[in-house]
XYZ file of N, CA, C and O in Angstrom:
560
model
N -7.998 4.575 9.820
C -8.193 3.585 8.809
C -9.674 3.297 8.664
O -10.407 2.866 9.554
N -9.972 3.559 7.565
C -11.369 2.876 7.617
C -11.716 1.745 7.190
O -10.762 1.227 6.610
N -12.790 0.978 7.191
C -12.997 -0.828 6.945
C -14.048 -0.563 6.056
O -14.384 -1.653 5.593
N -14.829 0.451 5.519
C -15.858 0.674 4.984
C -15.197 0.339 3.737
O -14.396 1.138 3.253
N -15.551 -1.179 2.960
C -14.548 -1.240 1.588
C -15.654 -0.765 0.547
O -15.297 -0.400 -0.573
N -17.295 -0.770 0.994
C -18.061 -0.483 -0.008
C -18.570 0.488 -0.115
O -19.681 0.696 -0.602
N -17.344 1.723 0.618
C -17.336 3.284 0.231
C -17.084 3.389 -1.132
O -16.758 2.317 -1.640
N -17.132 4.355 -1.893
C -17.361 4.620 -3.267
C -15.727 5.523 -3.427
O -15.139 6.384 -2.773
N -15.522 4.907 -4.410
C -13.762 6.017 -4.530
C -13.820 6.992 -4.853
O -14.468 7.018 -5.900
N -13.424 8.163 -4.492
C -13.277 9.440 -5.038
C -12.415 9.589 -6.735
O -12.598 10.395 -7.648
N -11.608 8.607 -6.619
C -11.285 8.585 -7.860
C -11.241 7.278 -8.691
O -10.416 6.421 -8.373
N -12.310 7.015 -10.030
C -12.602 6.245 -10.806
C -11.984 6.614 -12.004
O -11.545 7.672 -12.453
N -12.104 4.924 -12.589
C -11.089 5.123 -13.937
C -11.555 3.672 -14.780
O -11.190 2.541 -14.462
N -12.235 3.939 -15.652
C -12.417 2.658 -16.383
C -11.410 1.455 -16.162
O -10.330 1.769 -15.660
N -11.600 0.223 -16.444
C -10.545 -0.486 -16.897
C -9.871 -0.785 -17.658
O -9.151 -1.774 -17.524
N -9.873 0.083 -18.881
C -9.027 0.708 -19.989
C -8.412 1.393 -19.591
O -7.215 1.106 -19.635
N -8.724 2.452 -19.084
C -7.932 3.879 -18.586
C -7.057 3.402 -17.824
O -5.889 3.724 -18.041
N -7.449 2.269 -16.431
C -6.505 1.794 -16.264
C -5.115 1.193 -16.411
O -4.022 1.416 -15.889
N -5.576 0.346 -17.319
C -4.390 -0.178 -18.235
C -3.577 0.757 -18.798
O -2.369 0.748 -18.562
N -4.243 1.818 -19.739
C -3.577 3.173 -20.527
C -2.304 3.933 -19.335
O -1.107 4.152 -19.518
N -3.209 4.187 -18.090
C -2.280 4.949 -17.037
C -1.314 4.257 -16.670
O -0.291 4.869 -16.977
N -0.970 2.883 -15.956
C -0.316 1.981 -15.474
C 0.643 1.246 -16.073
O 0.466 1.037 -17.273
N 1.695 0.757 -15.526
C 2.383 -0.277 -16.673
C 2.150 -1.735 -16.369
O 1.951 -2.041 -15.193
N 2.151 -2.254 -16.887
C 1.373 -3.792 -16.637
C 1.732 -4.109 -15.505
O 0.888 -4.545 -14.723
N 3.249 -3.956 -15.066
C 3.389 -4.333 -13.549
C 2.549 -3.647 -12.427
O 2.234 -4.390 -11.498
N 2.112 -2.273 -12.361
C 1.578 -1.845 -11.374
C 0.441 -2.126 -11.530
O -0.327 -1.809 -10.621
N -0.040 -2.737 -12.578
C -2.168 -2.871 -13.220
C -2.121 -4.209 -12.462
O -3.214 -4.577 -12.033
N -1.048 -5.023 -12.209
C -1.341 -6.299 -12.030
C -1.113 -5.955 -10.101
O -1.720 -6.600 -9.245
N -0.622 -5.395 -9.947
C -0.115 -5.350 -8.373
C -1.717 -4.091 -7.922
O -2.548 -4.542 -7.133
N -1.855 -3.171 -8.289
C -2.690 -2.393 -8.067
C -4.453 -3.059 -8.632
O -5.483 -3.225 -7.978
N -4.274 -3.196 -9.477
C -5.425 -3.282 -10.001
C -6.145 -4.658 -9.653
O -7.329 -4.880 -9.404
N -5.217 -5.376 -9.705
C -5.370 -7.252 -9.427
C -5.137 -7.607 -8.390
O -5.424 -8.773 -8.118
N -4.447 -6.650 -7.253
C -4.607 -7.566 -6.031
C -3.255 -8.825 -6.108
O -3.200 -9.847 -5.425
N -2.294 -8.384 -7.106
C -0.816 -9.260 -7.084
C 0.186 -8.819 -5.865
O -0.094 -8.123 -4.889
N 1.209 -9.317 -6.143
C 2.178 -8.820 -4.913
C 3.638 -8.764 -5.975
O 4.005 -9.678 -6.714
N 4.162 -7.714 -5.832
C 5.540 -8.217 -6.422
C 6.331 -9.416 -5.486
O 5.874 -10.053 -4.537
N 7.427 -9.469 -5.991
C 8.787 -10.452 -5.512
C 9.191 -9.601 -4.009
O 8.953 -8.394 -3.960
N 9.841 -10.346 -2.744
C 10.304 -9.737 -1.670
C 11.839 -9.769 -1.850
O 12.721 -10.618 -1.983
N 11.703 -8.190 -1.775
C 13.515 -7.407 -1.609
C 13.830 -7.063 -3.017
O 15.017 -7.059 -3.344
N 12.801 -6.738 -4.005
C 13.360 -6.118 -5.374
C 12.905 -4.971 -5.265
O 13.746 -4.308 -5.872
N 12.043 -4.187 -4.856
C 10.885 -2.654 -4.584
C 11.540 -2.118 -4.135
O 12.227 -2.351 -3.141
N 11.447 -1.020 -4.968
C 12.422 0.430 -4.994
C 12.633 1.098 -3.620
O 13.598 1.822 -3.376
N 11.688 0.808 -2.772
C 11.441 1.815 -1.499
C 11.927 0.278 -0.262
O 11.794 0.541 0.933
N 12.216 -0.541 -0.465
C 12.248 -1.627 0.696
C 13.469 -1.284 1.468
O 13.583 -1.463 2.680
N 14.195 -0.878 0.841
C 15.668 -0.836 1.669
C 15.825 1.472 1.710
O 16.779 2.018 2.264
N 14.785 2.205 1.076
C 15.133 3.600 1.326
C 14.513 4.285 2.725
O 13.491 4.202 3.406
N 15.665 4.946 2.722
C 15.335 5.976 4.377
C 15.295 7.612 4.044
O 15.460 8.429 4.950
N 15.131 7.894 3.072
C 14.910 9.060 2.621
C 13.643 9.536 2.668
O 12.675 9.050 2.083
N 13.659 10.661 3.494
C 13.191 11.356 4.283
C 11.546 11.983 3.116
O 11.630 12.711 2.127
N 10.722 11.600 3.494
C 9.338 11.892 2.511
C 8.119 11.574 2.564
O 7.686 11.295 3.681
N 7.138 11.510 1.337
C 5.696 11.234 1.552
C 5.244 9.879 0.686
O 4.957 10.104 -0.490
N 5.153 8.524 1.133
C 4.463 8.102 0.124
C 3.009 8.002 -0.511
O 2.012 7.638 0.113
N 3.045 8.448 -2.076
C 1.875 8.410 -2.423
C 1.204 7.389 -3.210
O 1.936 6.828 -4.026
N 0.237 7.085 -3.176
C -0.296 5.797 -4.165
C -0.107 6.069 -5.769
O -0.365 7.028 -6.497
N 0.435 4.842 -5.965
C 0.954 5.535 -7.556
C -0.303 5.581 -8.587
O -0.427 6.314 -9.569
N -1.050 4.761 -8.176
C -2.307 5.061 -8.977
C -3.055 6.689 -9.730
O -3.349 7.144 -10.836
N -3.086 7.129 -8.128
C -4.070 8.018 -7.944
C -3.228 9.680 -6.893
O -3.764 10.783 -6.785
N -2.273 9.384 -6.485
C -1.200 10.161 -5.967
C -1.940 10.518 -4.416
O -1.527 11.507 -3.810
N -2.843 9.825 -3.925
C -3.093 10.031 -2.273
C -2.205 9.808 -1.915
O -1.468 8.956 -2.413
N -1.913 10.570 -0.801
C -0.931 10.431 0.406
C -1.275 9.475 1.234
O -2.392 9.629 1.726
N -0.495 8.212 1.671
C -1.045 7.569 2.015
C 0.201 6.924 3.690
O -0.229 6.299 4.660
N 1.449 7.299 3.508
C 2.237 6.942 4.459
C 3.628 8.182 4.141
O 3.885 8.931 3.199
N 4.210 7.926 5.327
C 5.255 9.052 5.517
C 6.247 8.461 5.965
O 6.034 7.471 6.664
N 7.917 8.966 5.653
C 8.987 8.267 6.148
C 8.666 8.187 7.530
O 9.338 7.247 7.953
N 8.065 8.622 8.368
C 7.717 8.905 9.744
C 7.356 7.703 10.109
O 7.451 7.496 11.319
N 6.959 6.811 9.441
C 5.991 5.910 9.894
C 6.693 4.786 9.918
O 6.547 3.960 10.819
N 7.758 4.591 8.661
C 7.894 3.709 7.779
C 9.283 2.841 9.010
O 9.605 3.678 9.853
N 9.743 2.027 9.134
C 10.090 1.021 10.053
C 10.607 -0.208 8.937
O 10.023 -0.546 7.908
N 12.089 -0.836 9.582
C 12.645 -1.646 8.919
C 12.453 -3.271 9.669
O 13.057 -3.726 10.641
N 11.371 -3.925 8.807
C 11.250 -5.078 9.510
C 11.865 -6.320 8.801
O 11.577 -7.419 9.275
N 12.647 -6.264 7.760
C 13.261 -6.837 7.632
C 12.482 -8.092 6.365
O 12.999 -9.181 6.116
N 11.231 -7.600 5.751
C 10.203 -9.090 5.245
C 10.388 -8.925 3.466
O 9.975 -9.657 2.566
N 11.203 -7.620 3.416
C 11.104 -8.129 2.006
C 10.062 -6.904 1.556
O 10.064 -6.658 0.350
N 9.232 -6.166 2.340
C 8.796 -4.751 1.420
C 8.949 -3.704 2.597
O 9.280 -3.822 3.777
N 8.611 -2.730 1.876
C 8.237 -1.569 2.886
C 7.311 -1.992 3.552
O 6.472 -2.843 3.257
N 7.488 -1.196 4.793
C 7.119 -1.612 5.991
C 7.029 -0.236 6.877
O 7.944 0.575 7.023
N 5.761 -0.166 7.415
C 4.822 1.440 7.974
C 3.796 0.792 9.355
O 2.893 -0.044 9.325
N 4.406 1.612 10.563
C 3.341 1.149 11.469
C 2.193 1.913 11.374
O 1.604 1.682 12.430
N 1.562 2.653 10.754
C 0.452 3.464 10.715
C 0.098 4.555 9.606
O 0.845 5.533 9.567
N -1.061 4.489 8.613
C -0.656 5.403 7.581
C -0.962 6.921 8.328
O -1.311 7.256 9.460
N -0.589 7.747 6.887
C -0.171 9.023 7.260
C -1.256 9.886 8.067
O -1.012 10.677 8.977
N -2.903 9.454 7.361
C -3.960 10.146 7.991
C -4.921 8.783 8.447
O -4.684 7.752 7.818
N -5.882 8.735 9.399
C -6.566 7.628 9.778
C -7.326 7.128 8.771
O -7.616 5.932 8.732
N -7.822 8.219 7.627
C -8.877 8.041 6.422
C -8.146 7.746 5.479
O -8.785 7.570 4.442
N -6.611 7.556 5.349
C -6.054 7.216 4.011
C -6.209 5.914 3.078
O -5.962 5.724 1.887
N -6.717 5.096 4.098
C -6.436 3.748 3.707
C -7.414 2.693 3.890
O -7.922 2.970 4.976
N -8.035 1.520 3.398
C -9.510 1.200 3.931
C -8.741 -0.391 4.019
O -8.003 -0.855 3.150
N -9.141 -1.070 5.325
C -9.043 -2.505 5.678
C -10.023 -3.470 4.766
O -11.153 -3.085 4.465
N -9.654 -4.394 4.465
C -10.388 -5.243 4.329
C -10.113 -6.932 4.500
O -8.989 -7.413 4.637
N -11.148 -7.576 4.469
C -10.575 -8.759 5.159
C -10.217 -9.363 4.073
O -10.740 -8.786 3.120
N -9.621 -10.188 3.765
C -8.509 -11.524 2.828
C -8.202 -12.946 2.822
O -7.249 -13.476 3.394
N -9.220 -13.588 2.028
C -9.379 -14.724 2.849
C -8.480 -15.946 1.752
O -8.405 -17.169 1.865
N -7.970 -15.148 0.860
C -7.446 -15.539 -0.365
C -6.164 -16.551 0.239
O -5.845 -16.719 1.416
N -5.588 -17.121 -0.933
C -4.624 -18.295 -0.615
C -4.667 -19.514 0.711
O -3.728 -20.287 0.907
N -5.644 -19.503 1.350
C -6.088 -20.410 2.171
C -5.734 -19.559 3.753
O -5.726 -20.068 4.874
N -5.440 -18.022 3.347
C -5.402 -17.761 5.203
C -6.272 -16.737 5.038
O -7.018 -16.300 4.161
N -5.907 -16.453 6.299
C -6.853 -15.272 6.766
C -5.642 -13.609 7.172
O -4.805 -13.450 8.060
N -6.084 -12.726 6.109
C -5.209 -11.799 6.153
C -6.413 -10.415 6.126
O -7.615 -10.378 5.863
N -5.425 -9.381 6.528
C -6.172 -7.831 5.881
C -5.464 -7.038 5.116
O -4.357 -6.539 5.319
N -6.507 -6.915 3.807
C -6.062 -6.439 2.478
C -5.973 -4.642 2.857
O -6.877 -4.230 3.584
N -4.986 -3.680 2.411
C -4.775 -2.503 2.494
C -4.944 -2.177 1.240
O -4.201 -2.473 0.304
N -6.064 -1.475 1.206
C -6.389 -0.429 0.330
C -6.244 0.999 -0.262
O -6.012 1.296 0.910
N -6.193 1.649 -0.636
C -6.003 3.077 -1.346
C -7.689 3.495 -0.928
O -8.702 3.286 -1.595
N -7.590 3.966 0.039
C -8.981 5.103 0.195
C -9.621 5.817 -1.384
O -10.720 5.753 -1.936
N -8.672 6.307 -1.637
C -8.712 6.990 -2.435
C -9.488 6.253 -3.917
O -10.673 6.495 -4.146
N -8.747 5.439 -4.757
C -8.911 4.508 -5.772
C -9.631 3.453 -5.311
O -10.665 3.164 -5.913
N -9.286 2.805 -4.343
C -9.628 1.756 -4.355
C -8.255 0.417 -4.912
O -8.337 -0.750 -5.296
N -7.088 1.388 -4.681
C -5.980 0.172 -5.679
C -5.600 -0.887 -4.169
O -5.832 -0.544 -3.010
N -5.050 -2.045 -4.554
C -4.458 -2.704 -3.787
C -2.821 -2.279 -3.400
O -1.910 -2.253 -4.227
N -2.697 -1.975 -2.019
C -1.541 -1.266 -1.710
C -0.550 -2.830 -1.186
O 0.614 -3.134 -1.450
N -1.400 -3.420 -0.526
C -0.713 -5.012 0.128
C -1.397 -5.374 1.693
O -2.612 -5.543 1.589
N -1.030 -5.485 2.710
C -1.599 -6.330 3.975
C -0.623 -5.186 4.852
O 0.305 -4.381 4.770
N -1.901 -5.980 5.976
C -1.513 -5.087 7.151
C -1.647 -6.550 8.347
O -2.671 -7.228 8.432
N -0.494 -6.775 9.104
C -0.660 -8.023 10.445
C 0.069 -6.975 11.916
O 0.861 -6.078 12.205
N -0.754 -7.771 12.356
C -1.190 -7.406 14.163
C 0.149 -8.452 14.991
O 0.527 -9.490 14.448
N 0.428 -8.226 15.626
C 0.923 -8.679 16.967
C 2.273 -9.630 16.497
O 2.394 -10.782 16.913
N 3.275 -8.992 15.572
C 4.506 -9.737 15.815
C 5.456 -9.349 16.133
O 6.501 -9.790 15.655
N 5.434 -8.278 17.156
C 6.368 -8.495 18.176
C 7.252 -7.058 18.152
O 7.890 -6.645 19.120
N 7.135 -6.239 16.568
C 8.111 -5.054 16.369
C 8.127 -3.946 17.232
O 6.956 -3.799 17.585
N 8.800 -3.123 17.738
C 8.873 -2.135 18.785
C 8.210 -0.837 18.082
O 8.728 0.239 17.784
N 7.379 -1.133 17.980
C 6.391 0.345 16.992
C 5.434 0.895 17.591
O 5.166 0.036 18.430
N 4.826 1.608 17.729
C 3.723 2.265 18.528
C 2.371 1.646 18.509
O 1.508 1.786 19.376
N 2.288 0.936 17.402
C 0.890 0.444 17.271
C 0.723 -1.248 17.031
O -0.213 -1.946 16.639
N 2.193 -1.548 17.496
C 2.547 -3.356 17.028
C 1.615 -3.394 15.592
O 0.608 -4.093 15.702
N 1.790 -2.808 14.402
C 1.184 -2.953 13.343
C 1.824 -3.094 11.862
O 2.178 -1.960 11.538
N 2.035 -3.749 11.126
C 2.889 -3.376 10.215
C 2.431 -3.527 8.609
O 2.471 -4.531 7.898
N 2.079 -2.463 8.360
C 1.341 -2.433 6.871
C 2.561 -2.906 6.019
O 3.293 -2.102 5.442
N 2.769 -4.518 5.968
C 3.654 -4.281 4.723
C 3.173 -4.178 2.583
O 2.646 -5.029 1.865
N 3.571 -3.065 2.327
C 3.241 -2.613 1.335
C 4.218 -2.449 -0.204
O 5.357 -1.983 -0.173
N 3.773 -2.758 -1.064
C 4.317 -3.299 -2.496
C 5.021 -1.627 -2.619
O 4.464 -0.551 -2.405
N 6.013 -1.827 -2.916
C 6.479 -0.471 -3.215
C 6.631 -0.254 -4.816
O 7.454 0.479 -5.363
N 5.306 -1.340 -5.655
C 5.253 -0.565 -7.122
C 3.902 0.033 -6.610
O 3.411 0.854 -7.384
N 3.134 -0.235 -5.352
C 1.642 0.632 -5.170
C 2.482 1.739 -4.736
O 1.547 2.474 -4.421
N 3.537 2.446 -4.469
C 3.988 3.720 -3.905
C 4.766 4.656 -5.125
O 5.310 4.205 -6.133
N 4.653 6.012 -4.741
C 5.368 6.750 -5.562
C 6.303 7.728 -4.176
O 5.768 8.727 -3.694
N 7.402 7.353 -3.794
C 7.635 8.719 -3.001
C 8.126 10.034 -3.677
O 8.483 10.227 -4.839
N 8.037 10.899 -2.592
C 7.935 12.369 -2.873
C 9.194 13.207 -1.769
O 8.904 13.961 -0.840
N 10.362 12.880 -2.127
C 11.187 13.568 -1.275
C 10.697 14.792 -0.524
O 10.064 15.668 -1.113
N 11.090 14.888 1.257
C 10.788 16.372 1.293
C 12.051 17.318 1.014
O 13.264 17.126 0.926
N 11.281 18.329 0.927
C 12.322 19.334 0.145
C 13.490 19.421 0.714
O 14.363 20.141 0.228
């Protein structure tokens, strides 16, 4: 994971283009830093076996491998797929203190990542993530 948020994205896109590519729901969740509703996202309750990619920009960014049922209302991943997929940042928004998960790649808002509550995962970590920032990719 990297924390470097004022790395430069490999992939840029006006904020028109944005809008043009996206449908208002994912411009507002990706682009704005929104969150959808907990327990409506397509991927919160799937176990099918695959790759998720950022719907933005199609990085690979987590794998059914990872992905873990914690029960909060989104998908839920103890670790993304490669260490460089994804960039931390800190979140100081709504009066707490959180870390924002990023798209390496774009730069889109994927959702938060929290430390130490307790899940039996390898890395006690749990990126929970908006599953309109995901596109999965069945494996074959």
């Amino acid at each position: 994971m990297t924390s470097d948020a004022d790395r430069r994205p490999g992939f840029e896109l006006s904020d028109a283009q944005w809008r043009e590519k996206l449908t208002p729901e994912e411009y507002a969740v990706l682009r704005q830093a929104g969150t959808e509703r907990p327990f409506v996202g397509e991927y919160t309750d799937t176990k099918t076996t695959g790759e998720y990619h950022c719907r933005a920009c199609d990085a690979l960014l987590f794998t059914s491998t990872e992905k873990f049922e914690s029960h909060c209302g989104w998908p839920s991943f103890f670790d993304p797929a490669e260490s460089d997929a994804v960039i931390l940042r800190p979140d100081d928004s709504l009066g707490m203190r959180r870390v924002e998960v990023l798209c390496a790649n774009c730069h889109s808002h994927l959702g938060h990542v929290f430390e130490g509550e307790g899940y039996p995962t390898p890395t006690d970590q749990r990126y929970c993530i908006n599953s309109i920032s995901l596109r999965l990719v069945p494996a074959p």
